[in-house]
Short mmCIF file of C-alpha atoms and ligand atoms in Angstrom, two decimals:
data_model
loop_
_atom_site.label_atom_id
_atom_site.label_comp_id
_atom_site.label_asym_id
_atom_site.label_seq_id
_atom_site.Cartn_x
_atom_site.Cartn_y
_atom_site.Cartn_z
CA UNK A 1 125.52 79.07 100.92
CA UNK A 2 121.50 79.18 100.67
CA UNK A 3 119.97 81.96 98.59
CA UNK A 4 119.04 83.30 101.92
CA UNK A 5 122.18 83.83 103.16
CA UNK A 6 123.97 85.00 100.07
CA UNK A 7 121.05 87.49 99.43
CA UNK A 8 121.74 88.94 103.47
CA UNK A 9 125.51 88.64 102.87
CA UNK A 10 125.03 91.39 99.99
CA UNK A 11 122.90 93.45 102.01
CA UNK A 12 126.15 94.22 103.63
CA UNK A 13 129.34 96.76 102.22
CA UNK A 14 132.25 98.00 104.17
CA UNK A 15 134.09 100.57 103.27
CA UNK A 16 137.44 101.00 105.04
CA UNK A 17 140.66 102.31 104.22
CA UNK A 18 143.71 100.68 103.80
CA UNK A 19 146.82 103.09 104.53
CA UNK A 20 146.64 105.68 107.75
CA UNK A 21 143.99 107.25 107.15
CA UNK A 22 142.51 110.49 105.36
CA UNK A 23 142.47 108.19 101.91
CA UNK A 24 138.98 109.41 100.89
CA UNK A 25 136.61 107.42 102.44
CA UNK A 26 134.53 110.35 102.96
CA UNK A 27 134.02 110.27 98.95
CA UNK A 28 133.29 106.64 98.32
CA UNK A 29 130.57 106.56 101.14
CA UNK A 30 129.28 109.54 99.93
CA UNK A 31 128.85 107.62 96.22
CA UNK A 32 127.66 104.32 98.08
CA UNK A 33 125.37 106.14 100.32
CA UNK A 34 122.01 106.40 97.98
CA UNK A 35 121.91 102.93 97.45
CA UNK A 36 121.84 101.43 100.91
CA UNK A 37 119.38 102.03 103.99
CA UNK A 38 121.45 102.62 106.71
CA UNK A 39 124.80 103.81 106.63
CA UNK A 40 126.95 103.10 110.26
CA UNK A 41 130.10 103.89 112.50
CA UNK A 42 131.68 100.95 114.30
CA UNK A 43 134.88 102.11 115.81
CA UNK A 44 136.95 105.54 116.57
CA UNK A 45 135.58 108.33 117.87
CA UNK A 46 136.15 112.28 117.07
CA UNK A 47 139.54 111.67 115.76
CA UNK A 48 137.93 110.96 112.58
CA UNK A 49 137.22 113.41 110.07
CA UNK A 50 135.37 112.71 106.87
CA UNK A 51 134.93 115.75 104.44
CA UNK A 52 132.10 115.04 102.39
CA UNK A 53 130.97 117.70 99.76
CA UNK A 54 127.06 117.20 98.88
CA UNK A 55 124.75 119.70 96.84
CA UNK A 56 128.03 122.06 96.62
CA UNK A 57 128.04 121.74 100.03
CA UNK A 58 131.30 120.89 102.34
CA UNK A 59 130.65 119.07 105.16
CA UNK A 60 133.20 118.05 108.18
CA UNK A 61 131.91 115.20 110.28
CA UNK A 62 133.95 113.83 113.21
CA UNK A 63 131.47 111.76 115.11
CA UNK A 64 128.13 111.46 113.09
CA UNK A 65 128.21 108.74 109.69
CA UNK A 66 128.50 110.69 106.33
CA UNK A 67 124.72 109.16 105.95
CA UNK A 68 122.88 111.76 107.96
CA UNK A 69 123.35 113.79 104.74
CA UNK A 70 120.98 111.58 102.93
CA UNK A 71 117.23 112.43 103.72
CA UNK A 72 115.12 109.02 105.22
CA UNK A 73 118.65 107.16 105.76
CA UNK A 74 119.25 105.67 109.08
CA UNK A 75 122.47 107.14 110.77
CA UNK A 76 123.57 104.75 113.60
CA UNK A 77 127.07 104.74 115.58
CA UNK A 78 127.55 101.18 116.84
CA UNK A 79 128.60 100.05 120.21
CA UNK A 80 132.73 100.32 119.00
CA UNK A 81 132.41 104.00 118.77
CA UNK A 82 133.94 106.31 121.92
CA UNK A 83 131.18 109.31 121.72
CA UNK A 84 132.25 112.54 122.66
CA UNK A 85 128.70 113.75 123.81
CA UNK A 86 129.89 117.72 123.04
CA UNK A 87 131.29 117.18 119.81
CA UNK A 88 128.30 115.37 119.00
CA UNK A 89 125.53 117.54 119.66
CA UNK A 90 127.75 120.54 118.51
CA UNK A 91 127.92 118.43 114.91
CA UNK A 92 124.27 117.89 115.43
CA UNK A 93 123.80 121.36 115.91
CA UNK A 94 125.88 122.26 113.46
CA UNK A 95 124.07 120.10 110.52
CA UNK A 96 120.82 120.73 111.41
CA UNK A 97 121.95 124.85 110.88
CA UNK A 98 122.08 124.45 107.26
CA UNK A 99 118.77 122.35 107.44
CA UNK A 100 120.03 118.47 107.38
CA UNK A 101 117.19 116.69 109.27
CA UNK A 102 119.25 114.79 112.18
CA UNK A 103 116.35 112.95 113.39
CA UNK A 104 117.43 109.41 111.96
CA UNK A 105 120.51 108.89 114.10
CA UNK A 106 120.71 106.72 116.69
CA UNK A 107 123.47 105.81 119.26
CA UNK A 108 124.30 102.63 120.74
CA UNK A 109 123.39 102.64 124.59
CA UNK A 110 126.44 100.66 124.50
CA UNK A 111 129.16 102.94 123.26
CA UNK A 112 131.42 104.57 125.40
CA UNK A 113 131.52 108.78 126.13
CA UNK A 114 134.60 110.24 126.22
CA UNK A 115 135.01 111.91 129.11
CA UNK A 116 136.46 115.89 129.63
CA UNK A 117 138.93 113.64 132.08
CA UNK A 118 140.04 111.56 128.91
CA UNK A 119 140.92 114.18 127.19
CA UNK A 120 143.08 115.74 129.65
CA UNK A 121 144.98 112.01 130.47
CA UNK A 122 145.63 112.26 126.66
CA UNK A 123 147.06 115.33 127.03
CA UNK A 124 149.30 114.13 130.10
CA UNK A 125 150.20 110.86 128.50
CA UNK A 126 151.50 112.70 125.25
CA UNK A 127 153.41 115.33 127.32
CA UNK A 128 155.23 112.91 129.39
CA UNK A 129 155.95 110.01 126.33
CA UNK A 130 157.48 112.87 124.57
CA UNK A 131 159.63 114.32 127.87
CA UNK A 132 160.44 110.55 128.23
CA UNK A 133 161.34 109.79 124.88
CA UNK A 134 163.95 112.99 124.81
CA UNK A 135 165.72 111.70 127.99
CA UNK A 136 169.19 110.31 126.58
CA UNK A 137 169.49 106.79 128.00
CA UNK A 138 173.44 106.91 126.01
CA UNK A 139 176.23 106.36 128.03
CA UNK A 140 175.40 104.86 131.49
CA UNK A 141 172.86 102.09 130.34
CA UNK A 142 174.51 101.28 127.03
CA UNK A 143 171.49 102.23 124.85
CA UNK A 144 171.31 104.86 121.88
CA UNK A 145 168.90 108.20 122.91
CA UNK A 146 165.49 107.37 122.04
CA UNK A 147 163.21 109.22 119.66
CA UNK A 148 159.94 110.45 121.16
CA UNK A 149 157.52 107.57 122.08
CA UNK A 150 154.64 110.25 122.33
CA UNK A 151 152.21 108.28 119.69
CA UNK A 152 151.19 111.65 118.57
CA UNK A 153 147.65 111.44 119.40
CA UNK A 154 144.82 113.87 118.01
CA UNK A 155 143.94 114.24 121.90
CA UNK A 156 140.57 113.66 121.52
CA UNK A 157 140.79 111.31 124.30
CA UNK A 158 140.33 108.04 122.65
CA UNK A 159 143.10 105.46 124.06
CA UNK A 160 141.90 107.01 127.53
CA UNK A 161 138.13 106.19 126.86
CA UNK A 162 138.84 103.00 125.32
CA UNK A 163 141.46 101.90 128.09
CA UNK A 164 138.31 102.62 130.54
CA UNK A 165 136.32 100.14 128.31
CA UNK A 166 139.11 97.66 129.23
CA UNK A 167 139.26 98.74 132.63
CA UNK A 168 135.08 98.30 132.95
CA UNK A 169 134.86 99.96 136.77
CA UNK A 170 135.68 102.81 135.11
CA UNK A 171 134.19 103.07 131.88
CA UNK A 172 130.47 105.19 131.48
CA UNK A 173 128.53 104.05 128.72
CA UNK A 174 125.94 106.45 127.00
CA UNK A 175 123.25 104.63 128.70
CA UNK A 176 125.08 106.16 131.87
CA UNK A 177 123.51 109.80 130.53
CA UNK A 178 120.06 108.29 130.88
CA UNK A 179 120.46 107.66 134.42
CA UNK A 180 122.14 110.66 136.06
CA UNK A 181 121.66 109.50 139.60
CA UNK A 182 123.18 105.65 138.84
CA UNK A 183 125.89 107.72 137.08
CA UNK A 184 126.64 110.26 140.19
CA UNK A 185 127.26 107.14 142.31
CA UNK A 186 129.46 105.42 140.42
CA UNK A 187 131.06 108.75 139.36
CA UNK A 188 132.72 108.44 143.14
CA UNK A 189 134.98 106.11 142.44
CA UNK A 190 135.54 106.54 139.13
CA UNK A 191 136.89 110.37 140.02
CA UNK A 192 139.08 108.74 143.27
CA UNK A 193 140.87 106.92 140.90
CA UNK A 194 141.39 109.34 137.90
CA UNK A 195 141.73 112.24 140.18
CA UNK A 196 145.15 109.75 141.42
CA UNK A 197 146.05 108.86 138.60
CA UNK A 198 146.00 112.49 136.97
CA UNK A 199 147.64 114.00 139.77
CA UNK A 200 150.94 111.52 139.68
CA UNK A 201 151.30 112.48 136.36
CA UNK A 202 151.22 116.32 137.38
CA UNK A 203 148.28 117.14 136.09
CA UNK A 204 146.66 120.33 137.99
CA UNK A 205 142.82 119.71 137.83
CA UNK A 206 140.94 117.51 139.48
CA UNK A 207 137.01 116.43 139.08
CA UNK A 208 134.52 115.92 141.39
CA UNK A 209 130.83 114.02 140.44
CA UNK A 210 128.93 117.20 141.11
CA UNK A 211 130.84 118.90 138.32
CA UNK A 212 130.79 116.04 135.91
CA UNK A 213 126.91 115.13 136.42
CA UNK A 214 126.44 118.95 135.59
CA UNK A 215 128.34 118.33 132.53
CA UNK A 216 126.71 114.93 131.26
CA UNK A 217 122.86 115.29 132.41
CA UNK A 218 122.04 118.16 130.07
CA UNK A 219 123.28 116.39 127.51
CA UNK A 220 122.27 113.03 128.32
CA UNK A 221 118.51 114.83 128.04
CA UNK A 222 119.42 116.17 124.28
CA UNK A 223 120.60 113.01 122.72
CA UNK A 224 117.90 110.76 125.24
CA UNK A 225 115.92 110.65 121.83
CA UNK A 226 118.66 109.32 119.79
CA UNK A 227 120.16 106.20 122.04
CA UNK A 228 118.99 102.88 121.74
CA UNK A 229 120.07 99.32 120.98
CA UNK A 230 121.78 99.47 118.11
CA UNK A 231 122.40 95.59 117.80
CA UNK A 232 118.81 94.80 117.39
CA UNK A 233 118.19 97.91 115.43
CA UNK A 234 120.63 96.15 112.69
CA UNK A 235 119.82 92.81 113.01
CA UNK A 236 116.01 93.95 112.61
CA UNK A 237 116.96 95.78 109.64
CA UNK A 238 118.97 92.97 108.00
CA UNK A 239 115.98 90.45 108.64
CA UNK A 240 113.23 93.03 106.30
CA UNK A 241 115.98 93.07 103.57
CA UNK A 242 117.36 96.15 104.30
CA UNK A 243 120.89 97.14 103.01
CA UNK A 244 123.57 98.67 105.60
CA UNK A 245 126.52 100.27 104.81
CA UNK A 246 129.62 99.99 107.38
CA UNK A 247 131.83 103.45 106.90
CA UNK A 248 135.41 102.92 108.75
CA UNK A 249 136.82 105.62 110.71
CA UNK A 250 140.99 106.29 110.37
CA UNK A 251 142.20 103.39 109.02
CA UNK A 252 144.31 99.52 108.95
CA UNK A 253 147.57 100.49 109.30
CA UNK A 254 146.38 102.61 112.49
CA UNK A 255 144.48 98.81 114.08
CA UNK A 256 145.17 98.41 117.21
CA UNK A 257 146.15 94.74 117.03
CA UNK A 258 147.56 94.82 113.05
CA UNK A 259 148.70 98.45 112.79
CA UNK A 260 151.97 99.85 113.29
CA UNK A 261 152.06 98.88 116.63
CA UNK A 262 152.39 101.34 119.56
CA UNK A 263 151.70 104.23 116.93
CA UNK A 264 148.27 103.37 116.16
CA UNK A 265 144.96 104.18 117.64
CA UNK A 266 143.21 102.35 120.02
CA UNK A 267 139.92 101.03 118.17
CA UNK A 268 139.31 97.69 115.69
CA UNK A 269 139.78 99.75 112.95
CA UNK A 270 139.20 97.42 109.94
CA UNK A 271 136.40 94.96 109.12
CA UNK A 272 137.43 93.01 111.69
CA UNK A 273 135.91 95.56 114.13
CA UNK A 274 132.51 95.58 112.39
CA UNK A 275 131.33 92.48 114.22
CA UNK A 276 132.48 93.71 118.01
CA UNK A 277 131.46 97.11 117.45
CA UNK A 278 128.11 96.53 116.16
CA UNK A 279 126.73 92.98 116.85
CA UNK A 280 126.66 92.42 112.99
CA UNK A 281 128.90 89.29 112.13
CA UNK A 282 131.38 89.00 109.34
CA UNK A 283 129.80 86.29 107.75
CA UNK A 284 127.07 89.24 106.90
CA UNK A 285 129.73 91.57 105.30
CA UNK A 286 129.59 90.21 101.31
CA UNK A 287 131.51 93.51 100.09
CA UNK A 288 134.43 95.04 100.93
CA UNK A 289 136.07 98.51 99.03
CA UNK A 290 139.15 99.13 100.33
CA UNK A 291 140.17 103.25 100.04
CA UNK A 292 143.87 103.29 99.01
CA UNK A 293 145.25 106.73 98.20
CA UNK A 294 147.48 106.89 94.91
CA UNK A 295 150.40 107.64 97.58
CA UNK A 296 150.90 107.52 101.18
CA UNK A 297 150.30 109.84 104.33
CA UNK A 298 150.18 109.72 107.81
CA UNK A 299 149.48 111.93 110.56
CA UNK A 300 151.21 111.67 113.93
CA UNK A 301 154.36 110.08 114.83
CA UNK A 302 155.22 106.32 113.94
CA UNK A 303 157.32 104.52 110.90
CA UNK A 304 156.44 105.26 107.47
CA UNK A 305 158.86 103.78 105.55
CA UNK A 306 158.17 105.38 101.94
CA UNK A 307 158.28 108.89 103.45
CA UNK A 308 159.58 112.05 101.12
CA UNK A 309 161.11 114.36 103.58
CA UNK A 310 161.86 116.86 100.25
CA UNK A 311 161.05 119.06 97.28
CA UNK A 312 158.54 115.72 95.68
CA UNK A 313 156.68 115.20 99.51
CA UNK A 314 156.02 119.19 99.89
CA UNK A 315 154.72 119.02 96.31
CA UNK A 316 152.16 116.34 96.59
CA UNK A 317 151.38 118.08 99.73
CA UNK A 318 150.30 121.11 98.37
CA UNK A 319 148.70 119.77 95.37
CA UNK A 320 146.89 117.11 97.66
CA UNK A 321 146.50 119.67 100.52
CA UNK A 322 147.56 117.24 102.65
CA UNK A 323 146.38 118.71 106.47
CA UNK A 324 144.63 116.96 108.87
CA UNK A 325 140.25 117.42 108.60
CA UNK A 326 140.20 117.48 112.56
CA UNK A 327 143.51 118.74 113.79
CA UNK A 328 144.62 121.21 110.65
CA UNK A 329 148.50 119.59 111.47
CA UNK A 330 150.28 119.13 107.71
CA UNK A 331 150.67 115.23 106.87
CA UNK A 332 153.81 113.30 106.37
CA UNK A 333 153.79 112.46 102.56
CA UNK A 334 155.32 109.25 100.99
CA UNK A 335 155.10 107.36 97.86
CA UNK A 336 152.58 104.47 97.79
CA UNK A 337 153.57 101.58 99.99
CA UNK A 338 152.08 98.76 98.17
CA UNK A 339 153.56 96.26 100.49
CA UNK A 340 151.26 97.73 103.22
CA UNK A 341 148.56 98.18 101.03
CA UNK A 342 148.54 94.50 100.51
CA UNK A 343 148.75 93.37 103.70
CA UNK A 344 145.73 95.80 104.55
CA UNK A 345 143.46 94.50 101.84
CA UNK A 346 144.66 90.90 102.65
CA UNK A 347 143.41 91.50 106.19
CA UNK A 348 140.01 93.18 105.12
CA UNK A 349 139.34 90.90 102.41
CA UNK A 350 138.09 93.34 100.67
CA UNK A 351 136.32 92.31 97.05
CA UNK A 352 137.66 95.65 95.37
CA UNK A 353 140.02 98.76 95.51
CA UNK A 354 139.04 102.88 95.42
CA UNK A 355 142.36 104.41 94.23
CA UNK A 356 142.11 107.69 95.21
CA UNK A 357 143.58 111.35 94.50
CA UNK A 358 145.58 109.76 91.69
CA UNK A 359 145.06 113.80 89.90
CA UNK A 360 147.65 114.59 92.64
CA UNK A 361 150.27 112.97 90.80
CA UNK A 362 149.86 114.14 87.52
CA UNK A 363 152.75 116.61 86.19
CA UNK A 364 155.42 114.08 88.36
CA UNK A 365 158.47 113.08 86.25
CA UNK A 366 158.44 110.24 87.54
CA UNK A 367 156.75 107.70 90.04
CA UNK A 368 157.88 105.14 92.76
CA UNK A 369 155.88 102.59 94.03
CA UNK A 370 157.40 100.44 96.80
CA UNK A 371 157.38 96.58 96.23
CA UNK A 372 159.20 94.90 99.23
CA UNK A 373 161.42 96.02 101.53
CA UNK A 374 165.26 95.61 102.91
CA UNK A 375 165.67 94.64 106.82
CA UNK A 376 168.70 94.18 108.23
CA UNK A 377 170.79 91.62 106.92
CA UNK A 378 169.72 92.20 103.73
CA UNK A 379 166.59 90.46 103.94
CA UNK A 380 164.36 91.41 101.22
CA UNK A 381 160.82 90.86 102.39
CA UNK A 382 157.43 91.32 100.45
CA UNK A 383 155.52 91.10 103.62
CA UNK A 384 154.62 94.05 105.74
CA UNK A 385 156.04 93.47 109.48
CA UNK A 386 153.26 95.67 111.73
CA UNK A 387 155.82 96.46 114.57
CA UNK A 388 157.01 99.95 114.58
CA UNK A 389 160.43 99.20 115.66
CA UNK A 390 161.17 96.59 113.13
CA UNK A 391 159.61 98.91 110.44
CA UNK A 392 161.45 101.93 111.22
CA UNK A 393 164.98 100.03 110.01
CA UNK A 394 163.44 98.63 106.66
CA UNK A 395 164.30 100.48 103.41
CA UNK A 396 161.89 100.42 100.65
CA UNK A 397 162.56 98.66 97.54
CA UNK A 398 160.73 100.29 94.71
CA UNK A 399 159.55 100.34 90.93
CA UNK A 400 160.12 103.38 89.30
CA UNK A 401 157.60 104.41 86.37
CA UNK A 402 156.89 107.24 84.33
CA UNK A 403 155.11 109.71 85.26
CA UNK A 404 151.91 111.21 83.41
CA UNK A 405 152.62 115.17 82.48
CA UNK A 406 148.28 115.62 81.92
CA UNK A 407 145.82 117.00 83.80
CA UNK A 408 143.42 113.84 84.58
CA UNK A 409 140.50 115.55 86.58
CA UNK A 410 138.17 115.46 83.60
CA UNK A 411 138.57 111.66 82.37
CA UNK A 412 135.82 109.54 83.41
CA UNK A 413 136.57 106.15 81.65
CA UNK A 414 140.10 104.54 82.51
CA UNK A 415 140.61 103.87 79.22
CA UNK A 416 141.10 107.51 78.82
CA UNK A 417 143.15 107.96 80.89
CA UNK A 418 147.21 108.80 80.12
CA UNK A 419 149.17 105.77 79.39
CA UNK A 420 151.36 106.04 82.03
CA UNK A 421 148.62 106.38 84.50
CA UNK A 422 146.92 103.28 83.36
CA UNK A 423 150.26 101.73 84.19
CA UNK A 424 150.21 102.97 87.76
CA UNK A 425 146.33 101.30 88.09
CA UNK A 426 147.46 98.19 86.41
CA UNK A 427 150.33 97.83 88.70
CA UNK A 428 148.42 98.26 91.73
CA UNK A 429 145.41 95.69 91.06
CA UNK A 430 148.62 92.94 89.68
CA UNK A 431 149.95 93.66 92.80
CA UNK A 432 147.47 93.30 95.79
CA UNK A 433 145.32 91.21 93.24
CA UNK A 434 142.20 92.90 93.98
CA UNK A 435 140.21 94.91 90.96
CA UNK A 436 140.01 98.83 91.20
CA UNK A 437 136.45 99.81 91.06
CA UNK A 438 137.25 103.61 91.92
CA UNK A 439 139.37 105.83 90.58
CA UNK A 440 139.42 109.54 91.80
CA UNK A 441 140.48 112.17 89.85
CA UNK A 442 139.40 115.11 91.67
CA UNK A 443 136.96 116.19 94.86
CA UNK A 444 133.51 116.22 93.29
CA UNK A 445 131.38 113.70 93.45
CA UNK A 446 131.57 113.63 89.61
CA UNK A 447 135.18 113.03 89.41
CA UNK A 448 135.06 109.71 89.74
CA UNK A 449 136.16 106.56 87.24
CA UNK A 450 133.43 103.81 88.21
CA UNK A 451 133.80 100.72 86.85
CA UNK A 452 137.33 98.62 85.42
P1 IMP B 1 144.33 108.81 118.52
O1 IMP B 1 143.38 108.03 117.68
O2 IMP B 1 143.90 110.24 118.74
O3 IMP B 1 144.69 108.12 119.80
O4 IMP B 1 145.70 108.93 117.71
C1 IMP B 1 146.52 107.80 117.44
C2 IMP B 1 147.18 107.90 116.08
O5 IMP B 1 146.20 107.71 115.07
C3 IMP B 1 147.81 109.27 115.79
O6 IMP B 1 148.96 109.08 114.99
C4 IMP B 1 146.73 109.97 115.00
O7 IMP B 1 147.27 111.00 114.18
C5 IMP B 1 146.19 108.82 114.18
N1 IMP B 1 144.81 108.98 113.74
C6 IMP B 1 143.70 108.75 114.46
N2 IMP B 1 142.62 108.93 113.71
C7 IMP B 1 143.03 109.29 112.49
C8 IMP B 1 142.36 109.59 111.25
O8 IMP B 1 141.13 109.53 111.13
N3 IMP B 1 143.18 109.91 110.20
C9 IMP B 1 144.52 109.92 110.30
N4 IMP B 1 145.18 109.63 111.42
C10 IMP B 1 144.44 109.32 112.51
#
């Protein structure tokens, strides 16, 4: 590698996380954030929520990067992103209320809007997965009842936007807003078709281009000032020296190629996705901190297989008030799945770990931390198999250790910290091999172990 390059490839720091999501990525960014120029969204849309408390502040973002809370840094959501155009400006709106200048955004002419007819297909396709999936098929065919297949979605529309993006004849980009009358036209066949395809799956309202041009123009006016071409935005960046920080929205485990496949979302959600949904290569990305909570939780339906359905889930629940940023639903709570953890970092490459919330678990008499898992047969397997039917028959094998009775939420040096908790850390970097960087003991900013 020439200087050069290994001088741009540092310019560069992902930060993604590695379970399903809600890990804290929020937090990290929020530490990272001062030290690069430009801090950017690459996939997802408003089904993210990042919680990000700054000046004693609390701040929800769905849709806008964590960096618009940093005066003079560049806020840009990249090409990958699905924008809802009326979440956005009402976050917009919302920030600039409490005096957070929004004027160094910019959107990617090239990312996709999420349209009010995506969010009622996501609606449809939920209500009829989960109608389907209570259907016993016993008996007659020879098969055992199925569970719901709904996926559980936040219904923000986002597997209908990006199935459009798939589709292409269908899909309106946010350069679409700029150009209301190019948009009506094509808005003709596009509401033909979903106005069909709605109907058949009984849905009762139908849209027309009149009503939908009303919708988009106004706002296509607001953000007019904000869209542009990303891709050479970065690149133009990269080449003066200037340092971008990629901020992941929900998570690896919820990829739609490596996640728990069908219950994932529908984005690129790890680094992999950085290149296609910004125009940034890999080879450009020379850090990687991958957010791992100190246990597990996942929203929606799909195979978790370290779940605690009992008195030690509802517990860490409460303590880690465990309910979802952008739909309020309570999480499913497990203990940490290192095997998946592994086989997220292994697929992000990432260069260190944030271990996050680890305060949670303090006052637990014990802890488990799953190592490998039992399939049928007997199989013991350290390697995590991303299909959700295959997962949702493995049994976790796990470790037991102590617990740590202390409160941990003032320690700021590891070395401080309880025995037994040191034990946890050490077990997690032996085991996915990667060194923890982060350690959170608590919300603030502050409460935070930097450093091994
Ligand atoms: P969708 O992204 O709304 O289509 O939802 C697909 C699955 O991903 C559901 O199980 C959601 O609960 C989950 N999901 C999507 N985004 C997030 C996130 O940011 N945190 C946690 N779960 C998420």
């Amino acid at each position: 590698m020439t200087a050069a390059n290994s001088q741009s490839a540092h310019a560069c720091t992902a930060v993604v996380g590695l379970q399903w999501g809600d890990e804290g990525k929020g937090k990290i960014v929020d530490l990272l954030a001062p030290s690069y120029d430009a801090i950017v969204r690459y996939n997802g849309g408003a089904n993210a929520g990042h919680s990000v408390v700054v000046g004693g502040e609390r701040y929800a973002l769905h849709l806008v990067p964590s960096g618009i809370l940093y005066p003079g840094k560049q806020s840009i959501i990249g090409n990958g992103v699905v924008v809802d155009p009326e979440v956005l400006i009402r976050e917009l709106d919302g920030l600039a209320s409490r005096g957070v200048d929004v004027s160094g955004m910019v959107i990617s002419d090239r990312a996709h809007v999420v349209m009010p007819y995506h969010k009622a297909e996501d609606e449809l396709r939920e209500k009829l997965l989960s109608q389907a999936g209570n259907v016993s098929t016993a008996g007659e065919a020879g098969e055992p009842a199925q569970a719901s297949r709904a996926i559980g979605t936040t219904k923000r529309g986002i597997g209908p936007c990006y199935a459009d993006k798939a589709h292409r004849a269908t899909a309106v980009r946010v350069e679409d807003l700029l150009r209301p009358d190019v948009l009506k036209r094509r808005l003709r066949h596009i509401c033909a078709l979903k106005n069909a395809y709605l109907q058949a799956m009984g849905g009762e309202k139908t849209y027309t281009p009149e009503e939908l041009i009303a919708w988009a123009e106004p706002m296509g006016r607001r953000l007019a000032p904000s869209i542009g071409d990303t891709t050479y935005l970065l690149h133009d960046m990269l080449g003066a020296g200037k340092r971008v920080l990629f901020e992941g929205a929900n998570a690896a485990l919820l990829d739609v190629d490596h996640g728990t496949h069908p219950f994932v979302t529908s984005s690129s959600t790890t680094v992999l996705g950085i290149p296609s949904g910004t125009g940034v290569p890999g080879s450009r990305i020379g850090n990687v901190i991958g957010v791992v909570k100190a246990y597990s939780t996942r929203v929606g339906n799909g195979p978790m297989v370290t779940e605690q359905i009992n008195a030690v889930g509802d517990r860490i629940r409460e303590r880690g008030r465990e309910y979802g940023t952008t739909t309020g639903r309570p999480r499913r709570v497990g203990w940490l799945d290192l095997v998946a953890v592994r086989y997220s970092a292994m697929l992000n490459g990432v260069s260190s770990l944030a271990v996050m919330l680890l305060d949670v678990l303090s006052g637990l008499d014990e802890l488990r931390v799953c190592t490998s898992y039992k399939l049928g047969g007997g199989t013991i397997t350290g390697r995590f198999p991303p299909d959700a039917d295959i997962l949702s028959v493995a049994e976790p094998v796990y470790e037991t250790l102590p617990g740590f009775p202390d409160e941990i939420t003032t320690v700021r040096v590891r070395e401080q910290l309880p025995a037994q908790a040191r034990r946890y850390l050490d077990l997690i970097e032996r085991f996915v091999g990667v060194p923890i960087s982060h350690v959170s003991v608590g919300p603030d900013r502050a409460q935070t172990i930097i450093g091994q």
